[in-house]
Amino acid sequence: MRNSDTGDGDTAVPVRSSTVQSVERAVDLLEAMADAGGTVSLSHLAASSGLPLPTIHRLVRTLAGRGYVRQQSSREYALGPRLVRLGDAAGRLVGVWARPRLAELVDALGESANLALLEGNQVVYVAQEPGRHSMRMFTEVGRRVSPHCTAVGKAMLARMAPDRVREIMRHTEMVAHTDNTITDREAFEAELDRVRAAGYALDEGEQELGVCCVAVALEGPLPAAISISGPTTRMTDTLLESAVPLLRAAAERVARDA
């Protein structure tokens, strides 16, 4: 029997799906590795994916041969270096799509606007639009920080499943950058509960003294968040009340564009 596009009059064979199963499975494994912090055993992948070990082994060997996965001395598998190039390129594109929305935030609020993604267990800033004030916050694009001390990190984690949050935090050293940094895991879980209830996250001098940041996570599968940041003296309650709905609107537009 032939496919329906042969046009020769034979009975058509219905196409089950337009997707390629092996590609779907390979992507699922890469995402499972990322969710687990980047390094996993084959048995962990089997448990999380539901695939048979021989299938996982074939897929992982193929990915390893292309540099997207590498085997550790412990016999576990880790995300490979070739993914960095893909991630950097994708991050730059998301930053390009978001820049008009960030500029709108700066026009409306005056403070610096940022877009950050979660890569593994770290926050990476992929775009920023500087504020209008002479004294303004500057975050270098490409900078990587821990999620526990940033508003964007809290906003992203608050949207994730508890198991994934615990896995990320298991690989996160909760360093005290200032006296305001939350370093207790139970206290941080309570902070995420507050973020979920409020719908936005705050960093009140937790990454850097004298700097305040408010962030809203993007809806959808992309772990990302938009924020504005400025000196604590300017980030008043009045400004925050104005900022949150604008951040939500910007996050919705960026998620839709992405």
Coordinates of C-alpha atoms in Angstrom, one line a residue:
M1 CA 0.0 0.0 0.0
R2 CA 1.1 3.6 -0.7
N3 CA 0.7 6.9 1.1
S4 CA -2.3 9.1 0.2
D5 CA -0.1 11.5 -1.8
T6 CA 0.8 9.0 -4.5
G7 CA -2.2 9.9 -6.6
D8 CA -2.3 6.4 -8.2
G9 CA -5.7 5.4 -7.0
D10 CA -4.6 2.9 -4.3
T11 CA -6.2 2.9 -0.9
A12 CA -4.6 5.6 1.2
V13 CA -2.9 4.7 4.4
P14 CA -3.9 7.3 7.1
V15 CA -0.9 9.2 8.5
R16 CA -0.8 8.8 12.3
S17 CA 1.1 11.9 13.0
S18 CA 3.1 14.6 11.4
T19 CA 5.8 14.3 14.1
V20 CA 8.8 12.0 14.2
Q21 CA 8.7 9.8 17.3
S22 CA 12.5 9.4 17.7
V23 CA 13.0 13.2 17.6
E24 CA 10.2 13.7 20.2
R25 CA 11.8 11.1 22.4
A26 CA 15.3 12.7 22.1
V27 CA 13.9 16.1 23.0
D28 CA 12.0 14.7 25.9
L29 CA 15.3 13.1 27.2
L30 CA 17.2 16.4 26.9
E31 CA 14.4 18.2 28.8
A32 CA 14.4 15.6 31.5
M33 CA 18.2 16.0 31.9
A34 CA 17.7 19.8 32.1
D35 CA 15.0 19.4 34.7
A36 CA 17.2 17.1 36.8
G37 CA 20.0 19.7 36.9
G38 CA 21.9 18.6 33.7
T39 CA 23.4 15.3 34.9
V40 CA 21.4 12.0 35.3
S41 CA 21.7 8.3 35.2
L42 CA 20.0 6.1 32.5
S43 CA 17.8 4.6 35.2
H44 CA 16.6 8.2 36.2
L45 CA 15.8 8.9 32.5
A46 CA 13.9 5.6 32.3
A47 CA 11.8 6.4 35.4
S48 CA 11.1 10.0 34.3
S49 CA 10.3 9.2 30.6
G50 CA 8.8 5.8 30.8
L51 CA 10.9 4.6 27.9
P52 CA 12.7 1.2 27.9
L53 CA 16.4 1.3 28.8
P54 CA 17.5 0.0 25.4
T55 CA 15.7 2.8 23.6
I56 CA 17.1 5.4 26.0
H57 CA 20.6 4.0 25.5
R58 CA 20.3 4.2 21.7
L59 CA 19.0 7.8 21.8
V60 CA 21.6 8.9 24.3
R61 CA 24.5 7.4 22.3
T62 CA 23.3 9.2 19.2
L63 CA 23.1 12.5 21.1
A64 CA 26.5 11.9 22.6
G65 CA 28.0 11.2 19.2
R66 CA 26.8 14.7 18.1
G67 CA 28.1 16.4 21.3
Y68 CA 24.6 17.2 22.7
V69 CA 25.2 14.8 25.6
R70 CA 28.4 13.5 27.2
Q71 CA 29.2 10.6 29.5
Q72 CA 30.7 11.4 32.9
S73 CA 33.3 9.3 34.7
S74 CA 30.5 8.3 37.1
R75 CA 28.7 6.7 34.1
E76 CA 26.0 9.3 34.3
Y77 CA 25.2 11.5 31.3
A78 CA 25.3 15.2 31.2
L79 CA 24.1 17.9 28.8
G80 CA 26.8 18.5 26.2
P81 CA 28.7 21.6 25.1
R82 CA 27.0 21.8 21.7
L83 CA 23.8 22.8 23.4
V84 CA 25.5 26.0 24.5
R85 CA 25.6 27.3 21.0
L86 CA 21.9 26.5 20.4
G87 CA 20.9 28.1 23.7
D88 CA 22.9 31.2 23.1
A89 CA 21.4 31.7 19.7
A90 CA 17.8 31.1 21.0
G91 CA 18.4 33.4 23.9
R92 CA 19.5 36.2 21.6
L93 CA 16.4 35.7 19.4
V94 CA 14.1 35.9 22.4
G95 CA 15.9 39.0 23.5
V96 CA 15.4 40.6 20.1
W97 CA 11.7 39.7 20.2
A98 CA 11.4 41.2 23.7
R99 CA 13.3 44.4 23.2
P100 CA 10.3 46.5 22.0
R101 CA 8.3 45.4 25.0
L102 CA 11.2 46.3 27.3
A103 CA 11.4 49.7 25.7
E104 CA 7.7 50.3 26.4
L105 CA 8.3 49.5 30.0
V106 CA 11.1 52.0 30.2
D107 CA 9.0 54.7 28.5
A108 CA 6.2 54.1 31.0
L109 CA 8.2 53.6 34.2
G110 CA 11.6 55.2 33.6
E111 CA 13.5 52.3 35.2
S112 CA 15.7 49.6 33.5
A113 CA 13.8 46.7 32.1
N114 CA 15.2 43.1 31.8
L115 CA 14.4 39.7 30.3
A116 CA 15.8 36.6 31.9
L117 CA 15.6 32.9 31.1
L118 CA 16.3 29.9 33.3
E119 CA 19.1 27.6 32.0
G120 CA 19.6 24.6 34.1
N121 CA 19.7 25.9 37.7
Q122 CA 20.8 29.4 36.8
V123 CA 19.2 32.6 35.7
V124 CA 20.7 34.2 32.5
Y125 CA 19.9 37.7 31.4
V126 CA 19.2 37.8 27.7
A127 CA 18.1 41.4 27.1
Q128 CA 18.0 44.8 28.9
E129 CA 16.7 48.2 28.0
P130 CA 18.5 50.9 30.2
G131 CA 16.4 53.3 32.2
R132 CA 16.1 57.0 31.5
H133 CA 17.6 58.2 34.8
S134 CA 21.3 59.3 35.1
M135 CA 21.7 56.8 37.9
R136 CA 20.3 53.5 36.5
M137 CA 20.7 49.8 37.0
F138 CA 22.8 47.9 34.4
T139 CA 22.8 44.1 34.1
E140 CA 25.1 42.7 31.5
V141 CA 23.4 40.6 28.9
G142 CA 24.7 37.0 29.4
R143 CA 25.2 37.4 33.1
R144 CA 24.3 34.3 35.1
V145 CA 23.1 34.4 38.7
S146 CA 21.4 32.0 41.1
P147 CA 17.6 32.1 41.2
H148 CA 17.2 32.4 45.0
C149 CA 18.4 36.1 45.2
T150 CA 16.6 37.6 42.2
A151 CA 13.1 38.6 41.4
V152 CA 13.2 37.0 38.0
G153 CA 14.4 33.7 39.5
K154 CA 11.7 33.7 42.1
A155 CA 9.0 34.5 39.6
M156 CA 10.1 31.6 37.3
L157 CA 10.4 29.1 40.1
A158 CA 7.0 30.0 41.5
R159 CA 5.4 28.8 38.3
M160 CA 7.1 25.5 38.2
A161 CA 6.0 22.1 39.6
P162 CA 7.3 21.5 43.2
D163 CA 9.4 18.5 42.2
R164 CA 11.3 20.6 39.6
V165 CA 11.8 23.5 42.0
R166 CA 13.3 21.1 44.6
E167 CA 15.6 19.6 41.9
I168 CA 16.8 23.1 40.9
M169 CA 17.3 24.2 44.5
R170 CA 19.2 21.0 45.3
H171 CA 21.8 22.2 42.8
T172 CA 21.7 25.8 44.0
E173 CA 24.1 27.0 46.7
M174 CA 22.1 29.6 48.5
V175 CA 24.9 32.1 48.9
A176 CA 24.2 35.3 51.0
H177 CA 25.1 38.2 48.7
T178 CA 23.7 40.7 51.2
D179 CA 22.2 40.5 54.7
N180 CA 18.8 40.5 52.9
T181 CA 19.4 37.3 50.9
I182 CA 17.2 34.3 51.8
T183 CA 19.5 31.4 52.5
D184 CA 17.1 29.1 54.4
R185 CA 15.3 26.6 52.1
E186 CA 12.1 26.6 54.2
A187 CA 12.1 30.4 54.2
F188 CA 12.6 30.4 50.4
E189 CA 9.7 28.0 49.9
A190 CA 7.5 30.4 51.9
E191 CA 8.7 33.2 49.7
L192 CA 7.7 31.3 46.6
D193 CA 4.2 30.8 48.2
R194 CA 4.0 34.6 48.6
V195 CA 5.0 35.1 45.0
R196 CA 2.3 32.7 43.8
A197 CA -0.3 34.5 45.8
A198 CA 0.8 37.9 44.7
G199 CA 1.5 37.1 41.0
Y200 CA 4.8 38.9 41.0
A201 CA 8.2 38.6 42.8
L202 CA 10.4 41.1 44.5
D203 CA 14.2 41.3 45.1
E204 CA 14.6 43.9 47.9
G205 CA 18.4 44.3 48.1
E206 CA 19.0 40.5 48.1
Q207 CA 21.4 40.5 45.1
E208 CA 22.8 44.0 45.7
L209 CA 22.2 46.4 48.5
G210 CA 20.3 49.5 47.5
V211 CA 18.7 47.8 44.5
C212 CA 15.1 46.7 44.2
C213 CA 13.6 44.6 41.4
V214 CA 10.1 43.5 40.6
A215 CA 9.4 40.6 38.1
V216 CA 6.6 38.7 36.5
A217 CA 7.0 35.3 34.8
L218 CA 5.9 34.5 31.3
E219 CA 3.1 32.1 30.8
G220 CA 3.7 28.9 28.8
P221 CA 6.6 26.4 28.6
L222 CA 9.4 29.0 28.3
P223 CA 11.0 29.5 31.8
A224 CA 11.4 33.3 31.5
A225 CA 10.6 36.5 33.4
I226 CA 10.5 40.2 32.8
S227 CA 11.5 42.7 35.4
I228 CA 12.3 46.3 36.1
S229 CA 15.0 47.4 38.5
G230 CA 16.2 50.6 40.1
P231 CA 17.5 52.1 43.3
T232 CA 15.4 51.4 46.4
T233 CA 14.7 55.1 46.9
R234 CA 12.9 55.2 43.5
M235 CA 11.2 51.8 43.6
T236 CA 8.4 53.0 45.9
D237 CA 5.1 51.2 46.6
T238 CA 3.4 53.6 44.2
L239 CA 5.8 52.7 41.4
L240 CA 5.4 49.0 42.1
E241 CA 1.6 49.3 41.9
S242 CA 2.0 50.8 38.5
A243 CA 4.7 48.4 37.3
V244 CA 3.0 45.1 38.0
P245 CA 0.1 45.3 35.5
L246 CA 2.5 46.7 32.9
L247 CA 4.9 43.9 33.5
R248 CA 2.1 41.4 33.2
A249 CA 1.0 42.9 29.9
A250 CA 4.6 42.9 28.6
A251 CA 5.1 39.2 29.7
E252 CA 1.9 38.2 27.9
R253 CA 3.0 39.9 24.6
V254 CA 6.5 38.4 24.8
A255 CA 5.2 34.9 25.5
R256 CA 2.8 35.3 22.5
D257 CA 5.5 36.5 20.2
A258 CA 7.9 33.8 21.3

